[in-house]
Each structure stands twice: as C-alpha cells, then as structure tokens.
Short mmCIF file of C-alpha atoms in Angstrom, two decimals:
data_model
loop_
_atom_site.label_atom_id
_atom_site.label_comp_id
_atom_site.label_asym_id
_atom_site.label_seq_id
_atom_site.Cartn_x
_atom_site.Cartn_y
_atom_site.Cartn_z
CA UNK A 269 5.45 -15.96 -14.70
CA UNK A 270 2.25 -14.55 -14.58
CA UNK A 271 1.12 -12.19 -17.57
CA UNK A 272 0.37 -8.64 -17.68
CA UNK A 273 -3.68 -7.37 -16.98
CA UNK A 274 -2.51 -4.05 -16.66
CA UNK A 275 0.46 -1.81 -18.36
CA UNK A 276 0.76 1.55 -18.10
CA UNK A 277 3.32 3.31 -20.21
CA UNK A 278 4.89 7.14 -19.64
CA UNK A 279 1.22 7.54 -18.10
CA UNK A 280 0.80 11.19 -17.84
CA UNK A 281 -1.68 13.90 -16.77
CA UNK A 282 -1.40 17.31 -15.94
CA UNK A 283 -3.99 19.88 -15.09
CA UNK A 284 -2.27 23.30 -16.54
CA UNK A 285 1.17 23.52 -15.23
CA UNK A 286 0.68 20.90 -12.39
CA UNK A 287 1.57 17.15 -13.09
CA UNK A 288 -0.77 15.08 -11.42
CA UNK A 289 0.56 12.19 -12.68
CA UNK A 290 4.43 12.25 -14.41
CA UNK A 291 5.34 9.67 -16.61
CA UNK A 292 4.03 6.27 -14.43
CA UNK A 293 5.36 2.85 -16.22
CA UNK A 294 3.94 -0.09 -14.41
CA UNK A 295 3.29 -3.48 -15.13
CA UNK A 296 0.41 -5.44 -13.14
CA UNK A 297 0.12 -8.71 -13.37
CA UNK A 298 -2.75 -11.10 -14.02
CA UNK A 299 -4.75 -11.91 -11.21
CA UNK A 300 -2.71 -9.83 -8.55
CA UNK A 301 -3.89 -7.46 -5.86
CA UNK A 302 -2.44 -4.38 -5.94
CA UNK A 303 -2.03 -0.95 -4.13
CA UNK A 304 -1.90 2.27 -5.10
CA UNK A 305 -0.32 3.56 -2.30
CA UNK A 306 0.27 7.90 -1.28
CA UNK A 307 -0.16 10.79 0.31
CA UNK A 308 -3.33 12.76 -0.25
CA UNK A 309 -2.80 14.92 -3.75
CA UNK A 310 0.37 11.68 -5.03
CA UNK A 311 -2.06 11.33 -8.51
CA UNK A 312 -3.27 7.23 -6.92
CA UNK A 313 -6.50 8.50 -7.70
CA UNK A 314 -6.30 10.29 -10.98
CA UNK A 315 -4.03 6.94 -12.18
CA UNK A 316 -6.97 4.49 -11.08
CA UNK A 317 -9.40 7.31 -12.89
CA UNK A 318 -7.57 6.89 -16.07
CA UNK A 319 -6.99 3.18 -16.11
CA UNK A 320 -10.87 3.01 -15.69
CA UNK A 321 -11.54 5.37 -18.43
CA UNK A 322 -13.21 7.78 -16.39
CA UNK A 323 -9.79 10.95 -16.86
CA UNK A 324 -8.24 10.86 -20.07
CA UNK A 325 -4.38 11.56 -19.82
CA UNK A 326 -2.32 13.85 -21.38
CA UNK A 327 0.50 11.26 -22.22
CA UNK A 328 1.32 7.92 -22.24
CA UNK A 329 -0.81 4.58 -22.73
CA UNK A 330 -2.94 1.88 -20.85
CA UNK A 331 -3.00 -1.83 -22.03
CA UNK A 332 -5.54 -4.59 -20.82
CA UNK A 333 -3.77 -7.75 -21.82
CA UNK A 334 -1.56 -6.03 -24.17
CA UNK A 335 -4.08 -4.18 -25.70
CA UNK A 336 -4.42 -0.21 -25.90
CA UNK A 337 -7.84 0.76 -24.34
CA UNK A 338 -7.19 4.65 -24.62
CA UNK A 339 -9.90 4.67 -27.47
CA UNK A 340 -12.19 2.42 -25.29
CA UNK A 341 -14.89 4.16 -23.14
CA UNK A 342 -15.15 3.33 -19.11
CA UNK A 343 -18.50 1.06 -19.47
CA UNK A 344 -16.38 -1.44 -22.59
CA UNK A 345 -13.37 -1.79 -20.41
CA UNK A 346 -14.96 -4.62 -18.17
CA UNK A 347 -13.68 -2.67 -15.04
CA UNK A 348 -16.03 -2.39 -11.89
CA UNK A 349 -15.57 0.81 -10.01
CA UNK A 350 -16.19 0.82 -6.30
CA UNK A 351 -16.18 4.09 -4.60
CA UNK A 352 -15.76 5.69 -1.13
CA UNK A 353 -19.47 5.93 -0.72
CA UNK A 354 -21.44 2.89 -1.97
CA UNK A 355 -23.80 4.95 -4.47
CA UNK A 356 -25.97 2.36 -4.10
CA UNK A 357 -30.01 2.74 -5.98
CA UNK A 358 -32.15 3.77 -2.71
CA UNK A 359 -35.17 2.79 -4.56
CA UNK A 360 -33.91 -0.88 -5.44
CA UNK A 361 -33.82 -3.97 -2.42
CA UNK A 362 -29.77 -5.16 -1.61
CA UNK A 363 -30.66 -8.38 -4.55
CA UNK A 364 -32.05 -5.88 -6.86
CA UNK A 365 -28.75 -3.61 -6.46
CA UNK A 366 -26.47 -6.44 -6.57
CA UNK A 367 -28.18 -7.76 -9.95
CA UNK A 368 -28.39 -4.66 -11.46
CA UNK A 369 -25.05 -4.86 -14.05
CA UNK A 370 -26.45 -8.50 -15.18
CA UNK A 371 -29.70 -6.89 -16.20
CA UNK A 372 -27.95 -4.46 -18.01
CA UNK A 373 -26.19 -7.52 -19.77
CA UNK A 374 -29.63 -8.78 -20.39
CA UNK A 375 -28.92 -12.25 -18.87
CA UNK A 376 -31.44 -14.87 -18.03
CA UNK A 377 -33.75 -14.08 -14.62
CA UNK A 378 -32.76 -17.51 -13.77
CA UNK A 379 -28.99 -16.92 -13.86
CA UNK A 380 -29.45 -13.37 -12.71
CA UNK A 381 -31.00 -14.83 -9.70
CA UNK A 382 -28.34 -17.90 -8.87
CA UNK A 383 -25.82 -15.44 -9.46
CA UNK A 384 -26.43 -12.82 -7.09
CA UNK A 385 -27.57 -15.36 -4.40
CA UNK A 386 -24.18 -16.53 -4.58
CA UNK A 387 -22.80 -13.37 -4.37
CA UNK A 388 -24.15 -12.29 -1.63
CA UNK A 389 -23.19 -15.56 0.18
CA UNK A 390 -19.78 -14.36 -0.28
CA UNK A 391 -20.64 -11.22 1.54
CA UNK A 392 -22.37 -12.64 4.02
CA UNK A 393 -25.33 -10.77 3.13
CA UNK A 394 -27.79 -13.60 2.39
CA UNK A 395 -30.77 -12.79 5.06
CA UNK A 396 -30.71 -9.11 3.83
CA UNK A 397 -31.61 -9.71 0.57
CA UNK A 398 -35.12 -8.15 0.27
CA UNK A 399 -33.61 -5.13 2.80
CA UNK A 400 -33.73 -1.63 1.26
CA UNK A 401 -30.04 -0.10 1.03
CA UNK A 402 -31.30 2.89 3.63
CA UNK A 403 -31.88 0.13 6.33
CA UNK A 404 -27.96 -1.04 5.94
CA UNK A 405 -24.95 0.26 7.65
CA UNK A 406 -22.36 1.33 6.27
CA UNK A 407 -19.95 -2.14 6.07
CA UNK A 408 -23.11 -3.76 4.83
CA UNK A 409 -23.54 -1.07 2.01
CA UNK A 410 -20.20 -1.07 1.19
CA UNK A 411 -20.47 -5.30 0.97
CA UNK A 412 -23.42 -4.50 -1.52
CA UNK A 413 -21.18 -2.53 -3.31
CA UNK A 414 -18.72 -5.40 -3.60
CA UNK A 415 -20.89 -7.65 -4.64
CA UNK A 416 -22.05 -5.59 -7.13
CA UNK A 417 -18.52 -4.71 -8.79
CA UNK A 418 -18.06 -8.69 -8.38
CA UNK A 419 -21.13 -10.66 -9.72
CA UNK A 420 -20.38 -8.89 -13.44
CA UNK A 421 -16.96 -10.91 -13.74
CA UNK A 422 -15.12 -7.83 -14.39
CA UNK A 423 -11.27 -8.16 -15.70
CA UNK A 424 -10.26 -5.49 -13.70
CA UNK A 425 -11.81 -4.71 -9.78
CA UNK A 426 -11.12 -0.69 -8.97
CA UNK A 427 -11.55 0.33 -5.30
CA UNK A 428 -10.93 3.83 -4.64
CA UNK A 429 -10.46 4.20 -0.76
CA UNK A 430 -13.44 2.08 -0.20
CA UNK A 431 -13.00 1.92 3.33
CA UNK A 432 -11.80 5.49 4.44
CA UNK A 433 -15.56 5.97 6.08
CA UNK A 434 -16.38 3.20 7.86
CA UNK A 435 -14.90 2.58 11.71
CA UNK A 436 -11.27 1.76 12.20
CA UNK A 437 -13.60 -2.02 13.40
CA UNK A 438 -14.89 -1.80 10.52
CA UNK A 439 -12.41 -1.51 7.96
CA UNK A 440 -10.30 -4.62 9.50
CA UNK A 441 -13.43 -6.59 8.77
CA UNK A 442 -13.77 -5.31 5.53
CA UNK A 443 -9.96 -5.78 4.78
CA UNK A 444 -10.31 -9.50 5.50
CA UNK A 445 -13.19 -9.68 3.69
CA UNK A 446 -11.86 -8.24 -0.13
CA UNK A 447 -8.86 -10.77 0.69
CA UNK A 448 -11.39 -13.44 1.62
CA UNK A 449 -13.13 -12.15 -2.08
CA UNK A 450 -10.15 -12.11 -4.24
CA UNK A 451 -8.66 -15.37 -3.06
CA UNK A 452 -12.15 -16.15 -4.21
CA UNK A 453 -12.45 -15.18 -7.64
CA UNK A 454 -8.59 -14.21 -8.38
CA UNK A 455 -9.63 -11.25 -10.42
CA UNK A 456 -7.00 -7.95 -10.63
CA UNK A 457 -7.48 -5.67 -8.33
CA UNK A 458 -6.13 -2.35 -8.22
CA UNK A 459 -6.74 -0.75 -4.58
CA UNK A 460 -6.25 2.95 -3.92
CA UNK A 461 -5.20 3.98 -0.52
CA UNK A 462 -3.25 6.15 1.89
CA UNK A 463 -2.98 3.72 4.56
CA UNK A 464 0.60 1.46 4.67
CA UNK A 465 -1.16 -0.82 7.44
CA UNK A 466 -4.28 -1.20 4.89
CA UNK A 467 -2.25 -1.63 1.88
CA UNK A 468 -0.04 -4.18 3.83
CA UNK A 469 -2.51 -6.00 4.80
CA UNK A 470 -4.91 -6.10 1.56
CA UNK A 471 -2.22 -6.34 -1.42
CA UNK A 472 0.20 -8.90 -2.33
CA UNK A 473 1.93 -5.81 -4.11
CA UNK A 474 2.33 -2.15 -3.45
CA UNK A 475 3.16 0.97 -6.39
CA UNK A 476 4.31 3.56 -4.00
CA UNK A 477 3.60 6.80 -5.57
CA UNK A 478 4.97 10.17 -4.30
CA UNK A 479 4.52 13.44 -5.80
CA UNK A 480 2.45 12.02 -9.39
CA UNK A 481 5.63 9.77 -9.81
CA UNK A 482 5.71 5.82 -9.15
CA UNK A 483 8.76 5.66 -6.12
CA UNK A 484 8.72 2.17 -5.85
CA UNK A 485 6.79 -1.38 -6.82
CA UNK A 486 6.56 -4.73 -5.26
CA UNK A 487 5.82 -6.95 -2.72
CA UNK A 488 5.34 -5.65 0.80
CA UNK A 489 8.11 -6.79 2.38
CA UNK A 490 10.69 -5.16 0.53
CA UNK A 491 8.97 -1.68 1.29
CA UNK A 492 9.92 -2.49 4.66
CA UNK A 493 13.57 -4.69 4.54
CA UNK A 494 14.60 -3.09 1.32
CA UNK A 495 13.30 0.36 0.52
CA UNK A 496 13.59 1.58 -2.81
CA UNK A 497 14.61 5.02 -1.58
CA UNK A 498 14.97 6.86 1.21
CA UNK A 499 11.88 8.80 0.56
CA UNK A 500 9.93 5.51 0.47
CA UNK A 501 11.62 4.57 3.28
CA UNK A 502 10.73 7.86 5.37
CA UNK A 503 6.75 7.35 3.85
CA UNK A 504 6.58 3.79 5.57
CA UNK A 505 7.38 5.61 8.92
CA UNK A 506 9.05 5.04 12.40
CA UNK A 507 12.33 4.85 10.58
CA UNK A 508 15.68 5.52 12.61
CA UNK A 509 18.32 7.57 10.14
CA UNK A 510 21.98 7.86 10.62
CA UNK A 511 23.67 10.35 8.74
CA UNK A 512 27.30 9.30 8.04
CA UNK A 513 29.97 8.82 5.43
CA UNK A 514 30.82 5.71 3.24
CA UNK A 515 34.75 5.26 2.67
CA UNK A 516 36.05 1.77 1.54
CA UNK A 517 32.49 0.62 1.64
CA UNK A 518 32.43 0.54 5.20
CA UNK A 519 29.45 3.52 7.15
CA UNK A 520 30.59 5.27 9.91
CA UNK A 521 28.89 7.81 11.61
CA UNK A 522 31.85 8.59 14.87
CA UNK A 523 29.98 6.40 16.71
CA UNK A 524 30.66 2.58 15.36
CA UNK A 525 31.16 1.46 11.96
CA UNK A 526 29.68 -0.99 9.76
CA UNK A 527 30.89 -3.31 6.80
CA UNK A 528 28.25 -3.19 3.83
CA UNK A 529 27.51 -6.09 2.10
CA UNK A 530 27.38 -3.97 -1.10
CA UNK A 531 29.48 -1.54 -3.04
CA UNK A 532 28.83 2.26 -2.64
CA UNK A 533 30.64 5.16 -3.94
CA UNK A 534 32.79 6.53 -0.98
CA UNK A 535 31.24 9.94 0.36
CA UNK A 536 27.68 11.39 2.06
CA UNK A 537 25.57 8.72 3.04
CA UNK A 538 22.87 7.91 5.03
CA UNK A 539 21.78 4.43 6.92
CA UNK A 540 18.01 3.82 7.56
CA UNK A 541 17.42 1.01 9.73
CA UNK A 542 14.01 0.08 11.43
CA UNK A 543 13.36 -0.01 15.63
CA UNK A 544 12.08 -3.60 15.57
CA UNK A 545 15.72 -4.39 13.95
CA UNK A 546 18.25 -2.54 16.74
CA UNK A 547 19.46 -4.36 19.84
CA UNK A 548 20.96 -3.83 23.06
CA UNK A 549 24.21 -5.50 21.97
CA UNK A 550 28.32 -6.34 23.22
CA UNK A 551 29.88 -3.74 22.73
CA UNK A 552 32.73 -5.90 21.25
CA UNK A 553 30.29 -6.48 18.09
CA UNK A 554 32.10 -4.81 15.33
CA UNK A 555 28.88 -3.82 13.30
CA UNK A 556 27.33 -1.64 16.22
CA UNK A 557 27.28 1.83 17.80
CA UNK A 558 28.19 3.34 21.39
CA UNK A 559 24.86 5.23 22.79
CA UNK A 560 23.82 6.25 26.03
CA UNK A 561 20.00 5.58 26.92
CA UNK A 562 17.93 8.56 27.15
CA UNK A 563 14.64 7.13 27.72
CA UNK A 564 13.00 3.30 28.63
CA UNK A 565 9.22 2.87 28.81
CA UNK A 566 6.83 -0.27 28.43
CA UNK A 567 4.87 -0.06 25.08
CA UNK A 568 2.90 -3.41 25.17
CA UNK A 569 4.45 -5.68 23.01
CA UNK A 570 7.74 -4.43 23.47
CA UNK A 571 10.46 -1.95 25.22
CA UNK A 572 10.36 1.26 23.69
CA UNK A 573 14.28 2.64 24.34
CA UNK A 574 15.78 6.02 22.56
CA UNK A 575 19.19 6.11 22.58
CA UNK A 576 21.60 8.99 21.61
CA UNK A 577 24.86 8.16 19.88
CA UNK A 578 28.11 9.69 20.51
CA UNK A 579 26.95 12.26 17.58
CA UNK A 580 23.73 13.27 19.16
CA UNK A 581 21.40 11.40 16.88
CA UNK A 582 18.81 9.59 18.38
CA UNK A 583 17.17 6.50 17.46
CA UNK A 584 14.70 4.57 18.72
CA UNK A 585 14.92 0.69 19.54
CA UNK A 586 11.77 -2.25 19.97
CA UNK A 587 13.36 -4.39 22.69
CA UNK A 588 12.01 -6.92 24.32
CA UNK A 589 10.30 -6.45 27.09
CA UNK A 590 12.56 -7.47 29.96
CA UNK A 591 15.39 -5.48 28.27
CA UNK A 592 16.90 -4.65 31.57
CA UNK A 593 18.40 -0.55 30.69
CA UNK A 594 18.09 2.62 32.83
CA UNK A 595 18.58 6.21 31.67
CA UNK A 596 22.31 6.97 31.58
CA UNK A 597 23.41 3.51 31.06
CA UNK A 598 26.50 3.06 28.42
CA UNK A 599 25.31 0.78 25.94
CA UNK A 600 25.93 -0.27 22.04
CA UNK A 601 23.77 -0.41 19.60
CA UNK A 602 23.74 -3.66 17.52
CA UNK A 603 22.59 -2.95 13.85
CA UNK A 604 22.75 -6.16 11.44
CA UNK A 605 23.74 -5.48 7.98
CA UNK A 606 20.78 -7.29 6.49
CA UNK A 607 18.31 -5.06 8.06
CA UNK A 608 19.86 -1.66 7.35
CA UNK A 609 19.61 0.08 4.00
CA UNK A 610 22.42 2.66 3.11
CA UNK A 611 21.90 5.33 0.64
CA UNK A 612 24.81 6.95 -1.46
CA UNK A 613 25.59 10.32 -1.80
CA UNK A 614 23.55 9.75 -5.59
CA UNK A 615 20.45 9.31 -4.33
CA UNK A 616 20.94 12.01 -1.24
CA UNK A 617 22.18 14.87 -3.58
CA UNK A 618 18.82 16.29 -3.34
CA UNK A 619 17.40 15.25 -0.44
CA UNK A 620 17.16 16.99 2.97
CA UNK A 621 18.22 14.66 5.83
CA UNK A 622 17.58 15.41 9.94
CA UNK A 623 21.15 16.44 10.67
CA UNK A 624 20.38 19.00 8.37
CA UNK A 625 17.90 20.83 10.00
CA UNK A 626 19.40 20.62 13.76
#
C-alpha cells in the first residue's frame, strides 16, 4: 500500500454563514493522480487553495507526509501551482520562464540549463526555446506552464482547471500529455475540474465533491458501476432511474422484478442503472421489465431506444446497432444485477426523485 502525500482532516472553510468547504477528510496517496471533481461553486477550488497554502481554513488540518503544514506558508510547501491562464513572465524567452523557480533555488547555470532542456523535451517544446511567451498559443503556453511547475521537483503538482480555455482539440492533447508527464515523473497530482470526461480520462482517482462536502472517492470505475450515492450517480449523467419498492430484498417497480445481490431494508427505493447496461431481452428473463418502445434512432456507435415501462417511466437503452425494434413494439427490458445500483429508503429520505415531480 502506497503511503499518504496528502491528508486532509474535518477540512473546513466558510465565508460568513456559507460553507464553502464542510468538514472534507481525504486521504491521497503517494504518487497518485487525483481529481477534484464538481459543479461550479462545490469548494474543488477553495480545497486545492488551502492545501497549497494560498486560503487558510476555518477548521480542520492538512498533512504532507504526515506532517501538519497549516503553519507553513504556500512558497515552503514544495507545491507548484498551475493556473487557468499560464501567467507566464512576457518579458522572459519560454527557457528563461521554464528556469525561473531553479534560479530562485540558486542552482548551478549548468544544471539550470540541462534541466530545463529536458523539460521542455517532455513538452515537446524544444525548438521554441528562445521564443517569447507572446509568440505561443495557448497549448504551448500552458506546456510552459507545465514545465515550469515540473522542472522544480515539487512534492505536490496543483492544476486548477488548466485546460478550461484552450479548444475542446486542444485539451485532449493536453490531457494525454499531463498523463504522458506524470507517468513520467510519478509526482502527486491533485487536478481540479468540472469535467467527468476530463477527470476520467486524466486521474487514476476521483474526490467527487458536491455542495463543499466530499460525496464520494476512488477509482473511476466505481463512479460509474458502483456509485456512492444517488446524487453522485445523477452528477455522472445519462443515468436511467426507476423508482420502486424493496420487499424481501427483491425491487419491483409493477413492471418486472429483480433479485438483489445485497440486503436492503424493505421499503422506498430507487434503482439507477446506466443505458450502455439495458438490453432488448426474453421476456422469460426473470430480472427484466415489460416496456413498449417509444422511440429508435441511429446515434453512431450505437442504437439509441427509449422505452416506457408499464409505470410510465422512461429509460433510455445503448443497443447495438442492428437492434431490430419499431415504435410500439412489446418488448422487455433486461437489467443485470451487477450493473444496477439500488438505493434504500436511508439514503432517499431526503432526496427528490423524477416520479416525484411528474
């Protein structure tokens, strides 16, 4: 097991009588990439803020390697920041940037000079070494920026929404690059973003936050096969709900029935289950629901096809693409137990659900 670079504990910080961040415990380990992962206004950015010194909170503690930094100032916590704008020096070439934190260290021009060479081999910046930052684009400033944060050896890399700015091209190159960088150098990385296909793609583990409070932490998958609640589940999108009862641990909605694999109080429940996972099954499968197609359209990779169940709920199903259904066709609605995620009527108590609002 890997140890902890980063724990926060009861993290807290509130700006009057508005939490922006309630009470986040979180181990990071060692070497990981993580996301900070929320809705515009969830605290991701006030948390990476305070683990880089830059907010003091109003509760709680931060630990590098076990150690409290709260009394450590943001330039003695070996943590490079990188930004949504590059904030590159205009007056300084893209070597002369990249250097600049080891001639602050006061190394050697030699090493200074190896170093960032090599650096900027990693971003592929190499020929624009003698270029002045206003001559770059905006990928290549941001890879100065990179390289910058990078060529210090931090123990922590920061990147608030470092992408958000650049082309949707743009950012997949960049994404695959900061991979490409931290497979590289296997430094922690803490990435802020509001993005589930970015944060998917970049981090080998995601801290869901929702409303300044962590909802959820681990690897990506389980966001998806396993949510944590139903609120992460709803955050992660395109996310079929059946509103139902449990009794004898087995869901039923009026429409078909299914056996869970796991023990839940009888009463108010609620199964979440995503399109990729439904299929056009027999409708002598036991775990499956009767439907009638309401719509059937070709979406690319895959049939798009919305059901309604005998209820009136809708979902929507990723079939393949020869899935052979017509509007009005009888059909049922194959849902494997591995792939659906039931919630009790514990976790619903407070929670609004679609049937609700019809």
């Amino acid at each position: 097991m890997r140890a902890t670079a980063v724990s926060l504990k009861d993290l807290t910080k509130h700006y009057g009588t508005t939490k922006a961040v309630d009470q986040i415990s979180l181990d990071i380990p060692a070497g990981s990439f993580t996301a900070l992962l929320g809705p515009s206004g969830c605290g991701k950015s006030t948390t990476l803020s305070m683990i880089a010194g830059l907010i003091v909170p109003n509760g709680g503690n931060i630990c590098f390697d076990e150690t409290s930094v709260l009394n450590t100032p943001a330039e003695s916590r070996s943590a490079a920041l990188v930004f949504q704008k590059p904030l590159l020096f205009p007056h300084l070439d893209v070597a002369h940037n990249v250097g600049f934190g080891l001639r602050m260290k006061r190394r050697k021009r030699r090493d200074i000079r190896h170093s960032v060479d090599e650096m900027l081999e990693r971003v592929h910046l190499k020929d624009l070494a003698t270029r002045r930052v206003g001559q770059l684009s905006g990928g290549q400033a941001q890879r100065v920026a990179l390289a910058r944060a990078l060529v210090i050896q931090p123990r922590l890399l920061l990147l608030d929404e470092p992408f958000s700015q650049l082309d949707p091209d743009l950012c997949v190159e960049m994404r695959s690059l900061v991979r490409e960088l931290h497979n590289q150098t296997r430094v922690t990385a803490i990435f802020v973003t509001h993005d589930q296909s970015e944060a998917v793609e970049v981090a080998d583990r995601i801290a869901l936050m929702l409303d300044g409070r962590l909802a959820g932490y681990g690897p990506p998958e389980g966001f998806y096969t396993d949510p944590p609640s139903l609120a992460a589940a709803r955050f992660f999108g395109v996310l079929n709900e059946i509103a139902g009862t449990v009794f004898d641990n087995v869901f039923t909605d009026g429409s078909g029935f299914l056996r869970l694999p796991t023990s839940l109080n009888n009463g108010r429940a609620v199964a979440v289950v995503r399109p990729e996972s439904l299929s056009i099954g027999n409708t002598t499968n036991h775990q499956m629901m009767r439907a009638t197609v309401v719509t059937s359209r070709f979406a690319g990779t895959h049939r798009a096809i919305q059901v309604s169940l005998v209820t009136g709920e809708l979902l929507t199903i990723h079939g393949p693409i020869d899935t052979k259904v017509a509007p009005g066709d009888a059909v049922a609605v194959t849902i494997p137990t591995q792939h659906c995620t039931v919630f009790g009527k514990a976790v619903l108590r407070n929670t609004v659900l679609r049937s609700d609002l019809a």
